[in-house]
mmCIF file of C-alpha atoms in Angstrom:
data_model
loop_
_atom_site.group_PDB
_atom_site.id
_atom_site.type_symbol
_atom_site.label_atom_id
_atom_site.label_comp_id
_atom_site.label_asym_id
_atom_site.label_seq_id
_atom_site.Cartn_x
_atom_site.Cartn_y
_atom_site.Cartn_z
ATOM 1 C CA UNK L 1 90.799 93.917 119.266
ATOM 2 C CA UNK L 2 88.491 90.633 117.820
ATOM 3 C CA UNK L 3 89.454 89.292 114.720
ATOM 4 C CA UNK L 4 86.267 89.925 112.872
ATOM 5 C CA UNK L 5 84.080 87.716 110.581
ATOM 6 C CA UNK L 6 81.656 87.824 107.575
ATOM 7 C CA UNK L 7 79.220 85.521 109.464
ATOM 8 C CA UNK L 8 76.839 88.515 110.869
ATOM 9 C CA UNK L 9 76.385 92.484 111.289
ATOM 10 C CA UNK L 10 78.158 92.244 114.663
ATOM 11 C CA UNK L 11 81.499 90.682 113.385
ATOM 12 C CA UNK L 12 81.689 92.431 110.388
ATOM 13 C CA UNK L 13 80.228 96.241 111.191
ATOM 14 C CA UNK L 14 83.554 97.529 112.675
ATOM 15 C CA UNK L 15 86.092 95.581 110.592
ATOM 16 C CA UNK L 16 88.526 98.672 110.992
ATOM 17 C CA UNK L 17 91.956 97.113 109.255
ATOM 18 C CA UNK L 18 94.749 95.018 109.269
ATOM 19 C CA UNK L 19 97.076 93.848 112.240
ATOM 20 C CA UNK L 20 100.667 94.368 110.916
ATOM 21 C CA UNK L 21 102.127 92.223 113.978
ATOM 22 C CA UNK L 22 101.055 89.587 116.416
ATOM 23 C CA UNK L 23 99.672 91.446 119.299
ATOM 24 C CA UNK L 24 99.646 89.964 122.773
ATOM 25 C CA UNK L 25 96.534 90.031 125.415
ATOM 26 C CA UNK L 26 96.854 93.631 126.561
ATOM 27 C CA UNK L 27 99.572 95.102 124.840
ATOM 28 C CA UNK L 28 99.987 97.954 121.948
ATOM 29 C CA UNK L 29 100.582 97.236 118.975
ATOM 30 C CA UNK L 30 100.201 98.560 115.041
ATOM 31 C CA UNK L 31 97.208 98.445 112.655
ATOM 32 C CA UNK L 32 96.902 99.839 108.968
ATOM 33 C CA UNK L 33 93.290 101.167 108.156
ATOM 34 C CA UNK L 34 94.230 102.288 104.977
ATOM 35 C CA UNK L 35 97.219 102.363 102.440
ATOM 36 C CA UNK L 36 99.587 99.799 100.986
ATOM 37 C CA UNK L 37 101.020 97.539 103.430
ATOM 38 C CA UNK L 38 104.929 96.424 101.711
ATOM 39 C CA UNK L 39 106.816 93.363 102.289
ATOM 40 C CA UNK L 40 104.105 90.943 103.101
ATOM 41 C CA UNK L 41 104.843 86.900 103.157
ATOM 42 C CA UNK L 42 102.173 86.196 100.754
ATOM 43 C CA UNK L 43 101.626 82.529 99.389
ATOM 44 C CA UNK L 44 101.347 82.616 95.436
ATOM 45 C CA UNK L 45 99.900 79.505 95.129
ATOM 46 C CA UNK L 46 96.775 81.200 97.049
ATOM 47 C CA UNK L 47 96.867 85.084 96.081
ATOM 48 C CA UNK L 48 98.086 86.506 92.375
ATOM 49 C CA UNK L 49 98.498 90.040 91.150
ATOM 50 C CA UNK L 50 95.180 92.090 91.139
ATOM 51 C CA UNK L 51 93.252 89.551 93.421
ATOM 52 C CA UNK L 52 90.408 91.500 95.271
ATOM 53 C CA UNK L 53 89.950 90.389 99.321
ATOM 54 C CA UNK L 54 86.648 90.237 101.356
ATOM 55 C CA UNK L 55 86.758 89.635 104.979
ATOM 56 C CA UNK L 56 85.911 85.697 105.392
ATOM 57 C CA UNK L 57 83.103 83.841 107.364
ATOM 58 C CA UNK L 58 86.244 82.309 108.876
ATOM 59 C CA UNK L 59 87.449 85.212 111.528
ATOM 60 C CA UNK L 60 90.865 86.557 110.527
ATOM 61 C CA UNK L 61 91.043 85.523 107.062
ATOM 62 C CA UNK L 62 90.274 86.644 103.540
ATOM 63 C CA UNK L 63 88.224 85.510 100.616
ATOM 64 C CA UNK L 64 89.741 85.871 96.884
ATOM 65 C CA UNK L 65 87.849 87.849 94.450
ATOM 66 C CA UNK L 66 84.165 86.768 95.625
ATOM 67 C CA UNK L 67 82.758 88.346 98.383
ATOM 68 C CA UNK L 68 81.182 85.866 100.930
ATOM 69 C CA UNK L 69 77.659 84.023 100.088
ATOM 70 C CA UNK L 70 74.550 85.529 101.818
ATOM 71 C CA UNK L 71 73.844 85.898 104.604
ATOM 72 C CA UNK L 72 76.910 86.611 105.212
ATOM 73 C CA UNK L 73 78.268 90.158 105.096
ATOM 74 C CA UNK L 74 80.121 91.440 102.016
ATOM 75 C CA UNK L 75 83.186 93.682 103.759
ATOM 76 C CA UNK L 76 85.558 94.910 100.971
ATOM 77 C CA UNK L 77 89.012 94.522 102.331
ATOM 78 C CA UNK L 78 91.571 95.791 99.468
ATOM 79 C CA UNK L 79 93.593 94.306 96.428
ATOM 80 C CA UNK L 80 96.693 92.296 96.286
ATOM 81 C CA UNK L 81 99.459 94.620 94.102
ATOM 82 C CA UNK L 82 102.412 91.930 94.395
ATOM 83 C CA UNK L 83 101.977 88.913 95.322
ATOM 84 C CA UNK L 84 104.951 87.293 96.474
ATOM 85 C CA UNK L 85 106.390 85.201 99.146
ATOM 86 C CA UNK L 86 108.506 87.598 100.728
ATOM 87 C CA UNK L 87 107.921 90.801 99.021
ATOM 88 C CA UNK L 88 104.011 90.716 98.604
ATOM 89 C CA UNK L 89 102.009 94.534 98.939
ATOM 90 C CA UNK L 90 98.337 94.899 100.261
ATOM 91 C CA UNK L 91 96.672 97.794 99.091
ATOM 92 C CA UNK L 92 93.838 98.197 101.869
ATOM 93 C CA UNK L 93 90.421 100.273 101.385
ATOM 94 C CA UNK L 94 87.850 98.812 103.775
ATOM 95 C CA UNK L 95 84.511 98.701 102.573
ATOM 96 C CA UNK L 96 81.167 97.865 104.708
ATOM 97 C CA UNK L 97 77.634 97.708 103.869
ATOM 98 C CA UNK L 98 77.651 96.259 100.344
ATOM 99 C CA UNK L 99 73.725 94.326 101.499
ATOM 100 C CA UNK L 100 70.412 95.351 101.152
ATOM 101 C CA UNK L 101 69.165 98.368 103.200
ATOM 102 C CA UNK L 102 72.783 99.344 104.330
#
């Protein structure tokens, strides 16, 4: 597993979902593709109720409610129902191919 990127087709194509744990070199561990993801640390000061994510040009991370400039690749990521610094929710629907001739 990469931590993918918006920077190009080959780090953003298989953005699949969202590591719910740190996961070691070699080791098992879990992923949510889809769903709502519950009691999330999520900063307020960054996310608010209803935000939309994108997958960033910065590997691992999300953009807020614009999806990346082009030519980077717009990957839908989901919507933030609660957010909250110990109690936040994810609601994840990945999304690929919002470009030209995709």
């Amino acid at each position: 597993v990469l931590k993918a990127d918006a920077t190009d087709e080959s780090t953003s194509s298989k953005a699949l979902g969202i590591l719910t744990e740190d996961i070691a070199a070699n080791a098992d561990g879990q992923c949510a593709v889809n769903g709502t993801l519950h009691n999330l640390a999520l900063p307020t000061t960054t996310y608010t109720d209803g935000d939309s994510l994108w997958l960033s040009e910065t590997a691992g991370e999300f953009q807020v409610n614009t999806p990346p400039a082009e030519p980077a690749h717009a990957v839908f990521i989901g919507w933030v129902a609660r957010a909250h610094p110990t109690q936040g929710r994810l609601i994840i629907q990945i999304q690929n191919g919002y470009e030209l001739n995709e």
